[in-house]
mmCIF file of C-alpha atoms in Angstrom:
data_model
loop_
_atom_site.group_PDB
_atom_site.id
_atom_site.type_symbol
_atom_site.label_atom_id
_atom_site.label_comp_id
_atom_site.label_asym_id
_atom_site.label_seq_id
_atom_site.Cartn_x
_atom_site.Cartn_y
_atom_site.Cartn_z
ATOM 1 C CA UNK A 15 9.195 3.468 -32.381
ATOM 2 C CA UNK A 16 8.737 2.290 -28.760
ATOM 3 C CA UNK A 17 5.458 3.379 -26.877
ATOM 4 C CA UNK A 18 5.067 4.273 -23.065
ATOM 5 C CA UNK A 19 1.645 4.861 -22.109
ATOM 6 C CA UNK A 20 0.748 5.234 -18.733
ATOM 7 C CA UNK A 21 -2.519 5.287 -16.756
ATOM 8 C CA UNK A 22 -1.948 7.183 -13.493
ATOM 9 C CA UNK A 23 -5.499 6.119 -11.293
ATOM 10 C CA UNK A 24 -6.078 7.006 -8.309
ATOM 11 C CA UNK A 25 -4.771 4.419 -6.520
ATOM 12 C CA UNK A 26 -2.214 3.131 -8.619
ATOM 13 C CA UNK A 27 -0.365 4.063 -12.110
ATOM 14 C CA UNK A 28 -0.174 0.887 -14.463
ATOM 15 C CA UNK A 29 3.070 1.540 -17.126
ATOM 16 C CA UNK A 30 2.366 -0.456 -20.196
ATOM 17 C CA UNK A 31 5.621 -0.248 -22.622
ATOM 18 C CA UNK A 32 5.458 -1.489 -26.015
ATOM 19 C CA UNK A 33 8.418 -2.214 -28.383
ATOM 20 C CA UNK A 34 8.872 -4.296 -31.859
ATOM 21 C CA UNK A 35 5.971 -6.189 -30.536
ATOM 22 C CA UNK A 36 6.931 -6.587 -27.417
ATOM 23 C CA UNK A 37 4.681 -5.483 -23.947
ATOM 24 C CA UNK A 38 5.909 -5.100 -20.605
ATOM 25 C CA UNK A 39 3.765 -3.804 -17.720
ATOM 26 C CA UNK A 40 3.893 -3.018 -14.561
ATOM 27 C CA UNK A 41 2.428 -0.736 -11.504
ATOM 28 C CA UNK A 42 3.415 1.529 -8.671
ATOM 29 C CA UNK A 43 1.142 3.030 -6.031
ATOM 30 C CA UNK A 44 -0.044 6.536 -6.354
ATOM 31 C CA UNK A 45 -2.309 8.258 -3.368
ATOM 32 C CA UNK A 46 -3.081 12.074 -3.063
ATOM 33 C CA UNK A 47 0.570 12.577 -2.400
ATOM 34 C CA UNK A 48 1.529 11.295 -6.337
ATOM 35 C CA UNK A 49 3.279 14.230 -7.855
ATOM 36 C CA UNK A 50 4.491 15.400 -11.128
ATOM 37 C CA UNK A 51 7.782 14.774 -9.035
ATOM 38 C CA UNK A 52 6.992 11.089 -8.811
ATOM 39 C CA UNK A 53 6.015 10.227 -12.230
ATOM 40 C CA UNK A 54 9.193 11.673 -13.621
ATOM 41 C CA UNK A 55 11.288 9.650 -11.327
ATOM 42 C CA UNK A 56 9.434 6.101 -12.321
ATOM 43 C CA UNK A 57 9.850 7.328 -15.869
ATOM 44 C CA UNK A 58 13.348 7.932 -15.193
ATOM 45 C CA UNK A 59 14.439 4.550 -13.503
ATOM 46 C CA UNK A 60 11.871 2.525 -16.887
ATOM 47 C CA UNK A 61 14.466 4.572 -18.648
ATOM 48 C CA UNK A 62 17.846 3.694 -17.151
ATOM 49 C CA UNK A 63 16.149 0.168 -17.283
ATOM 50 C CA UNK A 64 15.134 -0.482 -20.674
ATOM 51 C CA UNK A 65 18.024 2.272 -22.343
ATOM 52 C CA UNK A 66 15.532 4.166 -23.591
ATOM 53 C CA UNK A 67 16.533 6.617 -25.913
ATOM 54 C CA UNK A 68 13.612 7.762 -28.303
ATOM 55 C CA UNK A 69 10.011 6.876 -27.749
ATOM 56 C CA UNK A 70 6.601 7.862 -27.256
ATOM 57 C CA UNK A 71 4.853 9.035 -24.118
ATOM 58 C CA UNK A 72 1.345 8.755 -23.602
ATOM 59 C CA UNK A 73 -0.796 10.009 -19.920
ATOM 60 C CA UNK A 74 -4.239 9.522 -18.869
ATOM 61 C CA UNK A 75 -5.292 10.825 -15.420
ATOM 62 C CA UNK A 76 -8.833 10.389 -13.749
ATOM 63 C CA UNK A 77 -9.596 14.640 -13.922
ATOM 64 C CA UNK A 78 -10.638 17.352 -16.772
ATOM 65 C CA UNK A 79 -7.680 17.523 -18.928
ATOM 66 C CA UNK A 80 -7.338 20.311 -21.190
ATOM 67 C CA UNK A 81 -4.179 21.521 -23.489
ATOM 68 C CA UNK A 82 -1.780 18.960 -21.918
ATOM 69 C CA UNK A 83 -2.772 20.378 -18.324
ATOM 70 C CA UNK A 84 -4.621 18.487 -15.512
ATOM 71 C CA UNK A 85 -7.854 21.300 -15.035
ATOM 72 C CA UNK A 86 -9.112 19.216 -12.199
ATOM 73 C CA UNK A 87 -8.082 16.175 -10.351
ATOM 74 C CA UNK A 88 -9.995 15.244 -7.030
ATOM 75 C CA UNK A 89 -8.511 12.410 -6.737
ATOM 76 C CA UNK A 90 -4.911 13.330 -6.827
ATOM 77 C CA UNK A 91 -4.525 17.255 -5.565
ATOM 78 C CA UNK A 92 -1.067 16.761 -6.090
ATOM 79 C CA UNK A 93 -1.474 16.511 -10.255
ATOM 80 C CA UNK A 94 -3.889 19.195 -10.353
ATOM 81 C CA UNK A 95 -3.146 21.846 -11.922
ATOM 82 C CA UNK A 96 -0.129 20.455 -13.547
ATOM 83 C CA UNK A 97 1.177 21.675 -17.289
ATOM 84 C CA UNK A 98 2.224 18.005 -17.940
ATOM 85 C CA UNK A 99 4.828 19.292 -20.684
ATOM 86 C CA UNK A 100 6.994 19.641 -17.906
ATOM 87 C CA UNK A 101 7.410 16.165 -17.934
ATOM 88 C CA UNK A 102 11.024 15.081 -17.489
ATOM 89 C CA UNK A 103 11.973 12.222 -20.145
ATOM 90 C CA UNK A 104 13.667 11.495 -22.980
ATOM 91 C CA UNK A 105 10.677 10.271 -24.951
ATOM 92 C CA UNK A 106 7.976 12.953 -26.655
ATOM 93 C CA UNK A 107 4.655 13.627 -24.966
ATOM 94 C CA UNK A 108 2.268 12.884 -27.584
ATOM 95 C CA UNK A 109 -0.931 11.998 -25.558
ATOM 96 C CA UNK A 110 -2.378 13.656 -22.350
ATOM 97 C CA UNK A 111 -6.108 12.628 -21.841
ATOM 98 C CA UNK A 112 -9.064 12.077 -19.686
ATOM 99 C CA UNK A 113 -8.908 8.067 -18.789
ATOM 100 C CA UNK A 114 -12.689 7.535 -19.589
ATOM 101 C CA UNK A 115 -11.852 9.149 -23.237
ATOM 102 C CA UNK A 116 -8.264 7.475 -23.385
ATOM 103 C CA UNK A 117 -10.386 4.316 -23.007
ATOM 104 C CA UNK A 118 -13.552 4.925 -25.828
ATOM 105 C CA UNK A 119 -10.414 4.984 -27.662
ATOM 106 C CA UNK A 120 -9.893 1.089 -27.312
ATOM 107 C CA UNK A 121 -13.467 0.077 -27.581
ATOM 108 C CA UNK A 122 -15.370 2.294 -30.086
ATOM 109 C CA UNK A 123 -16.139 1.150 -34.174
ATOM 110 C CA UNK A 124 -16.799 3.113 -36.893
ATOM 111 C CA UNK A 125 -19.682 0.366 -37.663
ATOM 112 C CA UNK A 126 -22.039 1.879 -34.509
ATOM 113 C CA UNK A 127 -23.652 5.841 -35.466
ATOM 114 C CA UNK A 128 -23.270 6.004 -31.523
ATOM 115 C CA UNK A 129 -21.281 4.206 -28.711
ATOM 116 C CA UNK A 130 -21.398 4.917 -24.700
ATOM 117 C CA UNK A 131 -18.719 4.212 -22.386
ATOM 118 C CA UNK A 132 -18.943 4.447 -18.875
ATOM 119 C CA UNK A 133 -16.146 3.372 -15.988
ATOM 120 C CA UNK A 134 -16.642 3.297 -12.372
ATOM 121 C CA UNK A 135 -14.035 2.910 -10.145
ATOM 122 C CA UNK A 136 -13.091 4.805 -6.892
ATOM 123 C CA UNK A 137 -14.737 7.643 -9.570
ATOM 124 C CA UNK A 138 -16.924 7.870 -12.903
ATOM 125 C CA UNK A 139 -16.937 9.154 -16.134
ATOM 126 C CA UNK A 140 -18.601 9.015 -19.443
ATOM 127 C CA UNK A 141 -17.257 9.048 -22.913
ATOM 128 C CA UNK A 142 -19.307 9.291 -26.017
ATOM 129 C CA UNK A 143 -18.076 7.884 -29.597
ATOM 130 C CA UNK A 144 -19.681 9.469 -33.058
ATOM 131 C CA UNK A 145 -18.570 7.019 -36.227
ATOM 132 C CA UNK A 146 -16.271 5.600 -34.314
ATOM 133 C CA UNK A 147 -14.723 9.122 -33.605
ATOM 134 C CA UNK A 148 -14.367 10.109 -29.488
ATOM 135 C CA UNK A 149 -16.139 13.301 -28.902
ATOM 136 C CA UNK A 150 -14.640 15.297 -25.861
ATOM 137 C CA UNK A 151 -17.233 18.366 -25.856
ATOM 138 C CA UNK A 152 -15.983 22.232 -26.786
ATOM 139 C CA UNK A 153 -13.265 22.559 -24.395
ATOM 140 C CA UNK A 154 -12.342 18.809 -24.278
ATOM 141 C CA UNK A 155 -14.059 18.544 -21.061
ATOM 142 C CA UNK A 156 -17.197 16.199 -21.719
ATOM 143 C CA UNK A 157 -18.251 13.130 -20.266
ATOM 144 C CA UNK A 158 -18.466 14.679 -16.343
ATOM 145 C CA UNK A 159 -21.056 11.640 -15.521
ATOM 146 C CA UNK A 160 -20.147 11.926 -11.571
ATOM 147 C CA UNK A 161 -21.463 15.909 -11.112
ATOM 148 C CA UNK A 162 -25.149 15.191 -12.667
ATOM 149 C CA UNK A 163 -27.329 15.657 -9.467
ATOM 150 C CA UNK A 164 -29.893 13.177 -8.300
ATOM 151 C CA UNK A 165 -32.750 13.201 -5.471
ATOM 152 C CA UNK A 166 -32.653 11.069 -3.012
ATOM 153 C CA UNK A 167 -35.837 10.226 0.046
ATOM 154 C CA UNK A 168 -32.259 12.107 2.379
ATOM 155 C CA UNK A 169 -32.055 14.877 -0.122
ATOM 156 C CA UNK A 170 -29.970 15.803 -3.090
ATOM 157 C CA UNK A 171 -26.579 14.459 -3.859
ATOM 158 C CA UNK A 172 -24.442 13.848 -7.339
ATOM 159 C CA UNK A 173 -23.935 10.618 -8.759
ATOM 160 C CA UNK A 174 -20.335 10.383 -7.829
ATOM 161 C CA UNK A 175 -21.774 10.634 -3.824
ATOM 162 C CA UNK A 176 -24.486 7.887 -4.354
ATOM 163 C CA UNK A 177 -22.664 5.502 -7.213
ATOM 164 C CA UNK A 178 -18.782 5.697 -6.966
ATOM 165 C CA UNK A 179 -16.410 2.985 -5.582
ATOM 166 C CA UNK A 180 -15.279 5.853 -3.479
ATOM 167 C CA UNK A 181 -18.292 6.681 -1.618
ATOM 168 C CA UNK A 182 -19.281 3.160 -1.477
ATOM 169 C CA UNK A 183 -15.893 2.621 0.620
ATOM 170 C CA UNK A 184 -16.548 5.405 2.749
ATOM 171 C CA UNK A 185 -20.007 4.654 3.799
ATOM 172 C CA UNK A 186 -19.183 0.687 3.700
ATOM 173 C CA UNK A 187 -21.627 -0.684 1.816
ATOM 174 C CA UNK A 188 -21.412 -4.350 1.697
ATOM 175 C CA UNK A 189 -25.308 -5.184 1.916
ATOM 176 C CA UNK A 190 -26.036 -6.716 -1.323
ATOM 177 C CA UNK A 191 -29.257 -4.990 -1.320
ATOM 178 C CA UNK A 192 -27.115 -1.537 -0.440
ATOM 179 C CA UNK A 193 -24.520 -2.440 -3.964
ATOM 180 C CA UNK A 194 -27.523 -3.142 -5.286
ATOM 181 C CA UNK A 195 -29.240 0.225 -4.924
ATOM 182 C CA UNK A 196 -26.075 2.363 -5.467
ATOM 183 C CA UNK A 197 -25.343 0.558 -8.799
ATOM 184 C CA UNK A 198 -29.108 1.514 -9.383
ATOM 185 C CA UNK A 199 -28.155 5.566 -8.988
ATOM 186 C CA UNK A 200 -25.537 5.490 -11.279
ATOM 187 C CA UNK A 201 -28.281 3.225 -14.129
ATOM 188 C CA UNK A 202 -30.137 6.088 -13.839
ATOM 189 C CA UNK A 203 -27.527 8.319 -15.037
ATOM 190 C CA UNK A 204 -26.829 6.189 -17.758
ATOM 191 C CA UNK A 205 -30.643 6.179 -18.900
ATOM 192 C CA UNK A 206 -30.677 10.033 -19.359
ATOM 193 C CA UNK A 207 -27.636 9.617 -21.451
ATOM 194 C CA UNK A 208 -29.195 7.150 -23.286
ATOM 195 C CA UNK A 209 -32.459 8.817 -23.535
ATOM 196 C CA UNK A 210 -30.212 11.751 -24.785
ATOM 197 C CA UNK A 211 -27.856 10.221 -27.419
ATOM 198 C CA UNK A 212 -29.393 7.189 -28.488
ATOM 199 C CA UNK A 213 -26.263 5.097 -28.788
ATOM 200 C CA UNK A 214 -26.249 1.540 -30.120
ATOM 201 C CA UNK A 215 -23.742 0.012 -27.692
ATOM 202 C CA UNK A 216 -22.893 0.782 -24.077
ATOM 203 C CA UNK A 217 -19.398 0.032 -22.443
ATOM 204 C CA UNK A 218 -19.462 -0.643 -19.018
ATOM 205 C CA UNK A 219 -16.260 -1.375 -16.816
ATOM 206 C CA UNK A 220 -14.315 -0.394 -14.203
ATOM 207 C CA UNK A 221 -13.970 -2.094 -10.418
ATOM 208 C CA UNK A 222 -16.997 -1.543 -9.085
ATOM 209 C CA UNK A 223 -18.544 -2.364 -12.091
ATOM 210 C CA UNK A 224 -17.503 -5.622 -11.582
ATOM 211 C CA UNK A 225 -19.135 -6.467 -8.698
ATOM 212 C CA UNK A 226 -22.036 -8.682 -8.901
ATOM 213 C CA UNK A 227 -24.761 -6.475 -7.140
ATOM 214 C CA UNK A 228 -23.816 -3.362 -8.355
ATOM 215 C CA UNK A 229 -23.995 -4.739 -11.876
ATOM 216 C CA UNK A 230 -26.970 -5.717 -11.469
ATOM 217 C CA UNK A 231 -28.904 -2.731 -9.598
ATOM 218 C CA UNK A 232 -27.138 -0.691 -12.489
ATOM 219 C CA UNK A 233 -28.309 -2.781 -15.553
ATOM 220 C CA UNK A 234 -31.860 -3.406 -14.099
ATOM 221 C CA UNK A 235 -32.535 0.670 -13.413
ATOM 222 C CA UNK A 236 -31.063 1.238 -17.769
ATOM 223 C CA UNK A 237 -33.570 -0.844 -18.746
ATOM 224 C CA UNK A 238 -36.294 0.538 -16.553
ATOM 225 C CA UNK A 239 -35.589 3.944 -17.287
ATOM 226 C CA UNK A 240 -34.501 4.037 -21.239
ATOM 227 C CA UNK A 241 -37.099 5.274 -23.321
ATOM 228 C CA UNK A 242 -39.859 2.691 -24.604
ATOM 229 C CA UNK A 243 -39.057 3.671 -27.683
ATOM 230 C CA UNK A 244 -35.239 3.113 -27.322
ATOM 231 C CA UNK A 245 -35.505 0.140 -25.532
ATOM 232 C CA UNK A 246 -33.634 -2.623 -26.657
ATOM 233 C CA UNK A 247 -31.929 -0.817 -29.240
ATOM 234 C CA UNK A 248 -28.452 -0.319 -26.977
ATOM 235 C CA UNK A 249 -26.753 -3.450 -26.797
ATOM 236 C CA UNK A 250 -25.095 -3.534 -23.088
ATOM 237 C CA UNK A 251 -21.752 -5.115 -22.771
ATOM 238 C CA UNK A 252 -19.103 -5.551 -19.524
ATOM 239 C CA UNK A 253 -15.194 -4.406 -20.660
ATOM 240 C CA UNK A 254 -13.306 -7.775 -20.430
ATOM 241 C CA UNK A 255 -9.944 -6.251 -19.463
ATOM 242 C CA UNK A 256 -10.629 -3.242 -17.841
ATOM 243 C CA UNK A 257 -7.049 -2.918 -15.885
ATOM 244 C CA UNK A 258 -5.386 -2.264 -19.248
ATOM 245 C CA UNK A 259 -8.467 -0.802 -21.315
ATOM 246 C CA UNK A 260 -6.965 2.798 -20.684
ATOM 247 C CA UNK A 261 -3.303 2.000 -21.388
ATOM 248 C CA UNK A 262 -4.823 -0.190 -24.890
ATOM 249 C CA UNK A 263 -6.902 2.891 -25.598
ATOM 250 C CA UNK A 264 -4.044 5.261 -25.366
ATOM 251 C CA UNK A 265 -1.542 3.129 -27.758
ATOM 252 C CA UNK A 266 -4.757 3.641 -30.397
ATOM 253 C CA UNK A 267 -4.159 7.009 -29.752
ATOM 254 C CA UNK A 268 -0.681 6.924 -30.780
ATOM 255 C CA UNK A 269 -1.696 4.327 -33.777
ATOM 256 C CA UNK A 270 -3.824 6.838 -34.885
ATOM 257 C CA UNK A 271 -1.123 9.485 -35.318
ATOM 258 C CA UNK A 272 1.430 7.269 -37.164
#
Protein backbone atom coordinates (compact mmCIF):
# COMPACT_ATOMS: atom_id res chain seq x y z
CA UNK A 1 0.00 0.00 0.00
CA UNK A 2 1.17 3.54 -0.90
CA UNK A 3 2.16 5.95 2.05
CA UNK A 4 1.60 9.84 2.25
CA UNK A 5 3.09 11.32 5.18
CA UNK A 6 3.26 14.81 5.56
CA UNK A 7 5.08 17.22 7.89
CA UNK A 8 3.16 20.52 7.98
CA UNK A 9 6.06 23.10 9.86
CA UNK A 10 5.63 26.20 10.35
CA UNK A 11 6.95 27.57 7.52
CA UNK A 12 6.54 25.03 5.07
CA UNK A 13 4.76 21.40 4.69
CA UNK A 14 7.27 18.79 3.10
CA UNK A 15 4.90 15.76 1.31
CA UNK A 16 6.98 12.66 1.23
CA UNK A 17 4.96 9.82 -0.86
CA UNK A 18 6.11 6.40 -0.89
CA UNK A 19 5.02 3.58 -3.29
CA UNK A 20 6.50 -0.09 -4.28
CA UNK A 21 9.71 1.47 -3.26
CA UNK A 22 9.43 4.38 -4.77
CA UNK A 23 9.79 8.21 -2.90
CA UNK A 24 8.71 11.37 -4.21
CA UNK A 25 8.86 14.63 -2.22
CA UNK A 26 8.10 17.79 -2.39
CA UNK A 27 7.04 21.20 -0.40
CA UNK A 28 4.59 24.04 -0.36
CA UNK A 29 4.64 27.10 1.90
CA UNK A 30 2.48 27.24 4.92
CA UNK A 31 2.35 30.65 7.23
CA UNK A 32 -0.32 31.37 9.99
CA UNK A 33 -2.85 31.55 7.24
CA UNK A 34 -2.31 27.43 6.38
CA UNK A 35 -5.69 25.93 6.91
CA UNK A 36 -7.30 22.62 7.15
CA UNK A 37 -8.73 24.17 3.81
CA UNK A 38 -5.27 24.20 2.29
CA UNK A 39 -3.95 20.89 3.13
CA UNK A 40 -6.95 19.19 1.64
CA UNK A 41 -6.56 20.99 -1.57
CA UNK A 42 -2.58 19.97 -1.96
CA UNK A 43 -3.76 16.52 -1.01
CA UNK A 44 -6.29 16.74 -3.58
CA UNK A 45 -4.20 17.97 -6.67
CA UNK A 46 -1.01 14.83 -5.22
CA UNK A 47 -4.16 12.89 -5.84
CA UNK A 48 -5.42 13.82 -9.30
CA UNK A 49 -1.56 13.63 -9.94
CA UNK A 50 -0.40 10.38 -8.95
CA UNK A 51 -4.29 8.55 -9.41
CA UNK A 52 -4.37 7.83 -6.12
CA UNK A 53 -6.91 5.60 -5.14
CA UNK A 54 -6.12 3.75 -1.74
CA UNK A 55 -3.32 4.74 0.54
CA UNK A 56 -2.15 5.79 3.77
CA UNK A 57 -2.14 9.23 5.33
CA UNK A 58 0.12 10.21 7.90
CA UNK A 59 0.29 14.25 9.73
CA UNK A 60 2.66 15.73 12.04
CA UNK A 61 2.16 19.39 13.07
CA UNK A 62 4.55 21.51 15.39
CA UNK A 63 1.53 21.80 18.47
CA UNK A 64 -0.03 19.36 21.33
CA UNK A 65 -1.86 16.83 19.41
CA UNK A 66 -4.29 14.78 21.10
CA UNK A 67 -7.08 12.17 19.64
CA UNK A 68 -6.41 13.16 15.99
CA UNK A 69 -7.04 16.97 17.01
CA UNK A 70 -4.47 19.85 16.95
CA UNK A 71 -4.89 21.01 21.08
CA UNK A 72 -2.50 23.81 20.43
CA UNK A 73 -0.65 25.24 17.55
CA UNK A 74 1.17 28.70 18.01
CA UNK A 75 2.61 28.55 15.14
CA UNK A 76 -0.22 28.03 12.80
CA UNK A 77 -3.66 29.54 14.53
CA UNK A 78 -5.26 28.49 11.56
CA UNK A 79 -4.76 24.42 12.43
CA UNK A 80 -5.54 24.89 15.92
CA UNK A 81 -8.11 23.46 17.10
CA UNK A 82 -8.70 21.31 14.15
CA UNK A 83 -10.40 17.54 14.42
CA UNK A 84 -8.01 16.44 11.58
CA UNK A 85 -10.53 13.47 10.67
CA UNK A 86 -12.11 15.94 8.68
CA UNK A 87 -9.52 15.56 6.36
CA UNK A 88 -10.74 15.40 2.76
CA UNK A 89 -8.92 12.40 0.80
CA UNK A 90 -9.27 9.31 -0.52
CA UNK A 91 -6.51 7.68 1.50
CA UNK A 92 -7.10 6.61 5.49
CA UNK A 93 -5.75 8.80 8.26
CA UNK A 94 -3.72 6.50 10.18
CA UNK A 95 -1.17 8.87 11.90
CA UNK A 96 -1.73 12.38 13.49
CA UNK A 97 1.26 13.33 15.81
CA UNK A 98 3.39 15.83 17.51
CA UNK A 99 6.55 16.35 14.94
CA UNK A 100 9.19 16.06 17.80
CA UNK A 101 7.45 12.47 18.65
CA UNK A 102 6.73 11.68 14.83
CA UNK A 103 10.53 12.09 14.66
CA UNK A 104 11.91 9.81 18.01
CA UNK A 105 10.07 7.56 15.83
CA UNK A 106 12.93 7.51 13.12
CA UNK A 107 15.84 7.66 15.45
CA UNK A 108 15.17 5.65 18.66
CA UNK A 109 16.61 1.63 19.29
CA UNK A 110 15.43 -0.80 21.39
CA UNK A 111 19.35 -1.38 22.25
CA UNK A 112 19.44 2.19 24.49
CA UNK A 113 17.16 1.81 28.22
CA UNK A 114 16.75 5.66 27.36
CA UNK A 115 17.02 8.00 24.27
CA UNK A 116 16.45 12.03 24.12
CA UNK A 117 15.44 13.87 21.19
CA UNK A 118 15.32 17.39 20.93
CA UNK A 119 14.54 19.75 17.59
CA UNK A 120 14.83 23.38 17.36
CA UNK A 121 13.60 25.18 14.68
CA UNK A 122 11.46 28.41 14.48
CA UNK A 123 10.15 26.24 17.86
CA UNK A 124 11.28 23.28 20.29
CA UNK A 125 10.29 20.20 21.57
CA UNK A 126 11.41 17.16 23.37
CA UNK A 127 10.66 13.55 22.88
CA UNK A 128 11.69 10.80 25.17
CA UNK A 129 12.18 6.98 23.96
CA UNK A 130 11.87 3.92 26.72
CA UNK A 131 13.27 0.43 24.94
CA UNK A 132 13.06 1.88 21.97
CA UNK A 133 9.28 2.65 22.63
CA UNK A 134 8.21 6.74 22.24
CA UNK A 135 6.63 7.84 25.40
CA UNK A 136 4.09 10.79 24.85
CA UNK A 137 3.10 11.42 28.69
CA UNK A 138 -0.76 10.65 30.06
CA UNK A 139 -2.64 12.65 27.67
CA UNK A 140 -0.12 12.32 24.76
CA UNK A 141 1.04 15.71 25.46
CA UNK A 142 4.78 15.31 26.74
CA UNK A 143 7.87 16.64 25.58
CA UNK A 144 6.68 20.67 26.00
CA UNK A 145 10.64 21.60 26.20
CA UNK A 146 9.82 25.39 24.99
CA UNK A 147 7.34 26.36 28.26
CA UNK A 148 10.08 25.29 31.06
CA UNK A 149 10.92 28.79 32.55
CA UNK A 150 14.41 30.10 32.99
CA UNK A 151 16.01 33.30 34.84
CA UNK A 152 17.65 35.53 33.13
CA UNK A 153 20.14 38.93 34.70
CA UNK A 154 16.50 40.88 32.53
CA UNK A 155 14.16 38.61 34.36
CA UNK A 156 12.24 35.47 33.71
CA UNK A 157 11.38 34.12 30.34
CA UNK A 158 10.69 30.33 28.85
CA UNK A 159 13.05 28.59 26.82
CA UNK A 160 11.14 28.98 23.64
CA UNK A 161 11.71 33.15 24.29
CA UNK A 162 15.53 32.78 24.97
CA UNK A 163 16.45 29.51 22.61
CA UNK A 164 14.04 29.22 19.57
CA UNK A 165 14.85 30.02 15.88
CA UNK A 166 11.83 32.17 16.27
CA UNK A 167 12.88 34.51 18.86
CA UNK A 168 16.32 34.49 17.61
CA UNK A 169 14.76 36.04 14.24
CA UNK A 170 12.84 38.46 16.02
CA UNK A 171 15.44 39.92 18.19
CA UNK A 172 18.20 39.38 15.27
CA UNK A 173 20.76 37.75 16.75
CA UNK A 174 23.62 37.30 14.49
CA UNK A 175 26.56 38.00 17.10
CA UNK A 176 28.27 34.78 17.34
CA UNK A 177 28.74 35.38 20.91
CA UNK A 178 24.67 36.23 21.03
CA UNK A 179 23.95 32.31 19.01
CA UNK A 180 26.28 31.38 21.23
CA UNK A 181 24.53 32.26 24.48
CA UNK A 182 20.96 31.45 23.26
CA UNK A 183 22.06 27.91 22.18
CA UNK A 184 23.47 27.95 25.84
CA UNK A 185 19.61 28.54 27.34
CA UNK A 186 18.19 25.90 25.57
CA UNK A 187 21.67 23.29 26.94
CA UNK A 188 20.41 24.08 30.02
CA UNK A 189 17.09 22.71 29.41
CA UNK A 190 18.46 19.75 28.07
CA UNK A 191 20.70 19.17 31.31
CA UNK A 192 17.59 19.04 33.63
CA UNK A 193 16.19 16.51 31.29
CA UNK A 194 19.13 14.72 31.42
CA UNK A 195 19.67 15.07 35.04
CA UNK A 196 16.00 13.76 35.13
CA UNK A 197 15.92 10.70 32.79
CA UNK A 198 19.29 9.62 32.46
CA UNK A 199 19.19 8.70 28.79
CA UNK A 200 22.09 7.09 26.96
CA UNK A 201 21.85 9.00 23.67
CA UNK A 202 20.68 12.51 22.84
CA UNK A 203 19.24 13.57 19.34
CA UNK A 204 19.77 16.90 18.44
CA UNK A 205 18.48 18.56 15.09
CA UNK A 206 16.52 20.94 13.67
CA UNK A 207 17.65 24.48 11.80
CA UNK A 208 18.93 26.27 14.32
CA UNK A 209 20.54 23.46 15.59
CA UNK A 210 22.59 23.54 12.80
CA UNK A 211 24.18 26.55 13.15
CA UNK A 212 27.67 26.57 14.24
CA UNK A 213 27.42 28.88 17.40
CA UNK A 214 24.36 27.81 18.63
CA UNK A 215 25.63 24.24 18.56
CA UNK A 216 28.15 24.99 20.32
CA UNK A 217 26.81 27.35 23.28
CA UNK A 218 24.17 24.42 23.51
CA UNK A 219 26.60 21.39 23.75
CA UNK A 220 29.14 23.28 26.00
CA UNK A 221 26.20 24.39 28.77
CA UNK A 222 24.95 19.93 28.63
CA UNK A 223 28.12 19.15 29.60
CA UNK A 224 28.54 21.81 32.22
CA UNK A 225 25.37 21.27 33.73
CA UNK A 226 24.72 17.23 33.56
CA UNK A 227 25.25 15.64 36.69
CA UNK A 228 28.97 14.55 37.63
CA UNK A 229 27.75 11.49 38.06
CA UNK A 230 25.99 11.25 34.62
CA UNK A 231 28.54 12.81 32.83
CA UNK A 232 29.72 11.21 29.93
CA UNK A 233 27.30 8.57 30.02
CA UNK A 234 24.84 10.35 27.14
CA UNK A 235 26.40 10.02 23.95
CA UNK A 236 25.46 13.44 21.97
CA UNK A 237 24.80 13.15 18.33
CA UNK A 238 23.57 15.94 15.42
CA UNK A 239 20.39 14.36 13.13
CA UNK A 240 22.03 14.04 9.64
CA UNK A 241 18.83 14.64 7.66
CA UNK A 242 16.75 16.59 9.67
CA UNK A 243 14.38 18.04 6.67
CA UNK A 244 12.93 14.54 6.26
CA UNK A 245 13.56 13.06 9.91
CA UNK A 246 9.75 13.77 10.67
CA UNK A 247 8.28 12.49 7.38
CA UNK A 248 11.00 9.07 7.92
CA UNK A 249 9.71 8.92 11.47
CA UNK A 250 6.12 8.94 10.50
CA UNK A 251 6.44 6.05 7.66
CA UNK A 252 7.92 3.95 10.97
CA UNK A 253 4.82 4.78 12.32
CA UNK A 254 2.89 3.27 9.65
CA UNK A 255 5.64 0.24 9.46
CA UNK A 256 4.84 -0.35 12.79
CA UNK A 257 1.13 -0.94 12.21
CA UNK A 258 1.48 -3.30 9.19
Amino acid sequence: MADLTIDVGSESALFLFSHEGNTEQYKIPTGEAFSLEALNQQIAELERDYQLQEYRVALAFPGMVRDHSLVSCKHLPGLAGQNLQKLQCRGKLAVVSNDVQAAMHAVASPKYACELLVNCSEGMGLALAVNGQVFTGANGLAGDLGNCWVMTESGEFTLEQMASGESIRQRRLRNPVELYRSGAYLGMGIAWAINLFNPQHLWLAGTTIANADYYKGCVANIREMVSPAMSGLCQISRVDDSETLVCRGLLAMLSEMD
